[in-house]
């Protein structure tokens, strides 16, 4: 006798798609995140994705710097995209909300994280990091990385790999606060390059900056040389 016939079938109702217990329904949940992201963000270009720590308090000078950078970029016509949370993400959305362009938050649902910040013109919710990261990258004309932890490093390494492997067109990757990033950059050069884990040319995939003016100059120079704004789809991840 086949005992499997006596086992109950898993719940296949639409509601079960959101329980996380049914892998088949999770596929549709993932597809839904991509569809909503594509539909709601297709008009935001040019945009700049800003990353950084969720733990940075509003009193920190780095918070103020992120706010100033996003405000300046917003006034220059760039939509600002962040992870939608507190800290540097809030600084980015706050600065964008004070500027002329859209402020966008790609919020991730986590069991231990804080609530989303209130400075978002467009707010999306994601359960999956990979679909969320695709939206960060797909419409970005530049990446601005403020000081942060594992999440920021994850997002930085993702775009470095995609550009290095020509999965996306090269866009500016700007590491803001050179004192914070210098140790990592030195390790890239002293260890990864010297041991031939990466090519010397890979060190040119990013630049460091310390002021809003430097960030603006890097992005505008790259746009003038590459005409990124007129070719949005070439920035898309080749899935």
Short mmCIF file of C-alpha atoms in Angstrom, two decimals:
data_model
loop_
_atom_site.label_atom_id
_atom_site.label_comp_id
_atom_site.label_asym_id
_atom_site.label_seq_id
_atom_site.Cartn_x
_atom_site.Cartn_y
_atom_site.Cartn_z
CA UNK A 1 0.00 0.00 0.00
CA UNK A 2 1.27 3.43 -0.93
CA UNK A 3 1.26 5.37 2.32
CA UNK A 4 1.70 8.65 0.48
CA UNK A 5 -1.94 8.45 -0.62
CA UNK A 6 -3.02 8.82 2.99
CA UNK A 7 -0.96 11.93 3.60
CA UNK A 8 -2.84 15.26 3.49
CA UNK A 9 -2.20 17.50 0.53
CA UNK A 10 -0.55 20.84 1.26
CA UNK A 11 -2.84 23.84 1.31
CA UNK A 12 -3.02 25.22 -2.23
CA UNK A 13 -5.21 28.20 -1.46
CA UNK A 14 -4.09 31.69 -2.51
CA UNK A 15 -3.61 32.64 1.13
CA UNK A 16 -1.00 29.91 1.54
CA UNK A 17 1.21 31.76 -0.91
CA UNK A 18 2.09 34.16 1.90
CA UNK A 19 2.75 31.61 4.64
CA UNK A 20 6.21 30.68 3.39
CA UNK A 21 5.42 26.96 3.92
CA UNK A 22 4.69 26.04 0.33
CA UNK A 23 7.60 26.29 -2.09
CA UNK A 24 5.40 26.17 -5.16
CA UNK A 25 3.39 29.19 -4.04
CA UNK A 26 6.60 30.98 -3.12
CA UNK A 27 7.50 31.02 -6.80
CA UNK A 28 4.41 33.10 -7.52
CA UNK A 29 5.24 35.38 -4.62
CA UNK A 30 8.70 35.97 -6.07
CA UNK A 31 7.26 36.64 -9.53
CA UNK A 32 4.81 39.10 -8.01
CA UNK A 33 7.68 41.06 -6.44
CA UNK A 34 9.41 41.36 -9.80
CA UNK A 35 6.21 42.35 -11.61
CA UNK A 36 5.29 45.02 -9.07
CA UNK A 37 8.82 46.39 -9.10
CA UNK A 38 8.97 46.61 -12.88
CA UNK A 39 5.55 48.24 -13.12
CA UNK A 40 6.01 50.81 -10.37
CA UNK A 41 9.62 51.76 -11.06
CA UNK A 42 9.78 51.80 -14.86
CA UNK A 43 9.41 55.60 -14.98
CA UNK A 44 11.93 56.65 -12.32
CA UNK A 45 15.10 56.95 -14.43
CA UNK A 46 17.51 58.53 -14.07
CA UNK A 47 17.93 57.40 -10.50
CA UNK A 48 20.66 56.89 -7.92
CA UNK A 49 20.65 54.04 -5.41
CA UNK A 50 21.98 55.00 -1.98
CA UNK A 51 23.10 52.38 0.55
CA UNK A 52 24.35 52.51 4.11
CA UNK A 53 23.86 51.43 7.69
CA UNK A 54 20.41 51.20 9.26
CA UNK A 55 22.04 52.02 12.61
CA UNK A 56 23.33 55.52 11.90
CA UNK A 57 21.54 58.05 14.15
CA UNK A 58 20.21 61.31 12.73
CA UNK A 59 22.71 63.22 14.87
CA UNK A 60 25.68 61.60 13.10
CA UNK A 61 27.55 63.84 10.61
CA UNK A 62 27.46 60.95 8.12
CA UNK A 63 23.64 61.01 8.28
CA UNK A 64 23.70 64.71 7.45
CA UNK A 65 26.13 64.06 4.60
CA UNK A 66 23.88 61.38 3.08
CA UNK A 67 20.92 63.75 3.38
CA UNK A 68 22.85 66.52 1.62
CA UNK A 69 24.03 64.21 -1.17
CA UNK A 70 20.55 62.87 -1.88
CA UNK A 71 19.05 66.36 -1.77
CA UNK A 72 21.59 67.64 -4.28
CA UNK A 73 21.06 64.65 -6.56
CA UNK A 74 17.30 65.08 -6.32
CA UNK A 75 17.61 68.71 -7.38
CA UNK A 76 19.77 67.57 -10.30
CA UNK A 77 16.87 65.41 -11.52
CA UNK A 78 17.79 62.00 -10.11
CA UNK A 79 15.21 59.91 -8.30
CA UNK A 80 16.66 58.54 -5.07
CA UNK A 81 16.28 54.84 -4.23
CA UNK A 82 17.09 53.45 -0.78
CA UNK A 83 16.24 50.39 1.29
CA UNK A 84 13.46 52.36 2.95
CA UNK A 85 14.57 51.78 6.52
CA UNK A 86 16.15 53.96 9.20
CA UNK A 87 19.71 55.28 9.40
CA UNK A 88 21.41 56.09 6.12
CA UNK A 89 18.34 54.94 4.21
CA UNK A 90 16.21 57.46 6.03
CA UNK A 91 18.82 60.14 5.37
CA UNK A 92 18.65 59.37 1.66
CA UNK A 93 14.86 59.48 1.51
CA UNK A 94 14.72 62.59 3.67
CA UNK A 95 17.12 64.45 1.41
CA UNK A 96 15.22 63.32 -1.67
CA UNK A 97 11.91 64.46 -0.18
CA UNK A 98 13.40 67.93 0.23
CA UNK A 99 14.49 67.97 -3.40
CA UNK A 100 12.69 68.02 -6.74
CA UNK A 101 12.65 64.33 -7.67
CA UNK A 102 11.07 61.12 -6.43
CA UNK A 103 12.01 59.47 -3.13
CA UNK A 104 11.72 55.68 -3.35
CA UNK A 105 12.02 52.99 -0.68
CA UNK A 106 12.51 49.28 -1.37
CA UNK A 107 11.55 47.94 2.03
CA UNK A 108 12.52 44.45 3.17
CA UNK A 109 10.42 42.43 5.60
CA UNK A 110 12.62 41.10 8.40
CA UNK A 111 11.69 39.62 11.78
CA UNK A 112 13.95 41.94 13.76
CA UNK A 113 14.24 45.20 11.83
CA UNK A 114 12.73 48.59 12.49
CA UNK A 115 9.78 50.07 10.63
CA UNK A 116 10.11 51.92 7.35
CA UNK A 117 10.94 55.61 7.24
CA UNK A 118 8.14 58.06 6.31
CA UNK A 119 9.91 59.96 3.50
CA UNK A 120 8.91 57.78 0.53
CA UNK A 121 6.90 58.85 -2.52
CA UNK A 122 6.98 55.27 -3.79
CA UNK A 123 7.19 52.46 -1.25
CA UNK A 124 7.57 48.78 -2.18
CA UNK A 125 7.72 45.79 0.15
CA UNK A 126 9.90 42.75 -0.47
CA UNK A 127 10.26 39.40 1.27
CA UNK A 128 13.24 38.35 -0.86
CA UNK A 129 16.60 40.09 -1.01
CA UNK A 130 17.40 39.00 -4.57
CA UNK A 131 14.29 40.55 -6.14
CA UNK A 132 14.86 43.70 -4.09
CA UNK A 133 18.49 43.95 -5.21
CA UNK A 134 17.43 43.57 -8.82
CA UNK A 135 15.26 46.68 -8.45
CA UNK A 136 18.14 48.60 -6.88
CA UNK A 137 20.31 47.80 -9.87
CA UNK A 138 17.91 47.72 -12.82
CA UNK A 139 17.03 51.41 -12.85
CA UNK A 140 20.16 52.89 -11.26
CA UNK A 141 22.37 55.38 -13.05
CA UNK A 142 24.81 55.40 -10.13
CA UNK A 143 25.49 53.70 -6.80
CA UNK A 144 26.34 55.73 -3.70
CA UNK A 145 27.62 53.63 -0.79
CA UNK A 146 27.66 55.33 2.59
CA UNK A 147 29.32 53.64 5.59
CA UNK A 148 27.50 50.45 6.53
CA UNK A 149 27.75 46.84 7.63
CA UNK A 150 27.09 43.43 6.08
CA UNK A 151 24.03 44.57 4.14
CA UNK A 152 25.91 47.46 2.56
CA UNK A 153 28.85 45.20 1.73
CA UNK A 154 26.45 42.68 0.18
CA UNK A 155 24.94 45.35 -2.06
CA UNK A 156 28.35 46.74 -2.96
CA UNK A 157 29.81 43.35 -3.87
CA UNK A 158 26.71 42.52 -5.93
CA UNK A 159 27.07 45.52 -8.23
CA UNK A 160 30.85 45.10 -8.44
CA UNK A 161 30.42 41.51 -9.65
CA UNK A 162 27.68 42.42 -12.13
CA UNK A 163 29.77 45.17 -13.69
CA UNK A 164 32.96 43.10 -13.61
CA UNK A 165 31.21 40.24 -15.45
CA UNK A 166 29.42 42.60 -17.87
CA UNK A 167 25.97 41.60 -16.67
CA UNK A 168 25.13 45.30 -16.40
CA UNK A 169 26.55 48.37 -18.05
CA UNK A 170 29.21 50.16 -16.02
CA UNK A 171 27.83 52.92 -13.82
CA UNK A 172 29.56 55.01 -11.15
CA UNK A 173 30.06 53.25 -7.83
CA UNK A 174 30.96 55.87 -5.26
CA UNK A 175 32.23 55.01 -1.79
CA UNK A 176 31.47 58.03 0.38
CA UNK A 177 33.63 58.79 3.45
CA UNK A 178 37.06 57.67 2.26
CA UNK A 179 38.38 57.23 5.80
CA UNK A 180 35.73 54.55 6.42
CA UNK A 181 36.37 52.68 3.15
CA UNK A 182 40.15 53.02 2.92
CA UNK A 183 40.90 49.84 4.86
CA UNK A 184 38.72 47.75 2.54
CA UNK A 185 40.14 49.39 -0.57
CA UNK A 186 43.69 48.81 0.66
CA UNK A 187 42.85 45.14 1.26
CA UNK A 188 41.50 44.87 -2.29
CA UNK A 189 44.79 46.26 -3.59
CA UNK A 190 47.24 44.62 -1.20
CA UNK A 191 45.63 41.18 -1.11
CA UNK A 192 43.15 40.57 -3.93
CA UNK A 193 45.18 42.26 -6.67
CA UNK A 194 48.56 40.98 -5.49
CA UNK A 195 47.26 37.43 -5.21
CA UNK A 196 45.59 37.81 -8.62
CA UNK A 197 42.11 37.22 -7.24
CA UNK A 198 41.00 40.30 -9.18
CA UNK A 199 42.64 42.25 -12.00
CA UNK A 200 44.30 45.62 -11.39
CA UNK A 201 41.66 47.11 -13.70
CA UNK A 202 38.94 46.02 -11.28
CA UNK A 203 40.12 48.72 -8.89
CA UNK A 204 38.74 51.22 -11.41
CA UNK A 205 35.17 49.97 -10.94
CA UNK A 206 34.64 52.36 -8.02
CA UNK A 207 35.72 55.78 -6.78
CA UNK A 208 35.83 57.41 -3.37
CA UNK A 209 34.39 60.78 -2.41
CA UNK A 210 33.91 62.87 0.71
CA UNK A 211 31.61 65.74 -0.29
CA UNK A 212 28.34 66.24 -2.18
CA UNK A 213 30.23 68.21 -4.83
CA UNK A 214 32.58 65.30 -5.48
CA UNK A 215 29.68 62.86 -5.79
CA UNK A 216 27.80 65.13 -8.19
CA UNK A 217 30.91 65.67 -10.31
CA UNK A 218 31.63 61.94 -10.64
CA UNK A 219 28.06 61.13 -11.69
CA UNK A 220 27.63 64.06 -14.08
CA UNK A 221 31.00 63.42 -15.72
CA UNK A 222 30.17 59.77 -16.24
CA UNK A 223 26.76 60.65 -17.66
CA UNK A 224 28.24 63.17 -20.06
CA UNK A 225 30.77 60.62 -21.30
CA UNK A 226 28.39 57.66 -21.55
CA UNK A 227 24.91 59.18 -22.09
CA UNK A 228 23.40 56.80 -19.54
CA UNK A 229 20.10 58.60 -19.20
CA UNK A 230 19.20 58.01 -22.84
CA UNK A 231 19.78 54.25 -22.66
CA UNK A 232 17.98 53.04 -19.56
CA UNK A 233 17.52 49.46 -20.69
CA UNK A 234 21.25 48.87 -21.11
CA UNK A 235 21.47 49.18 -17.33
CA UNK A 236 19.09 46.29 -16.81
CA UNK A 237 20.28 43.10 -15.19
CA UNK A 238 20.50 40.35 -17.79
CA UNK A 239 18.55 37.69 -15.92
#
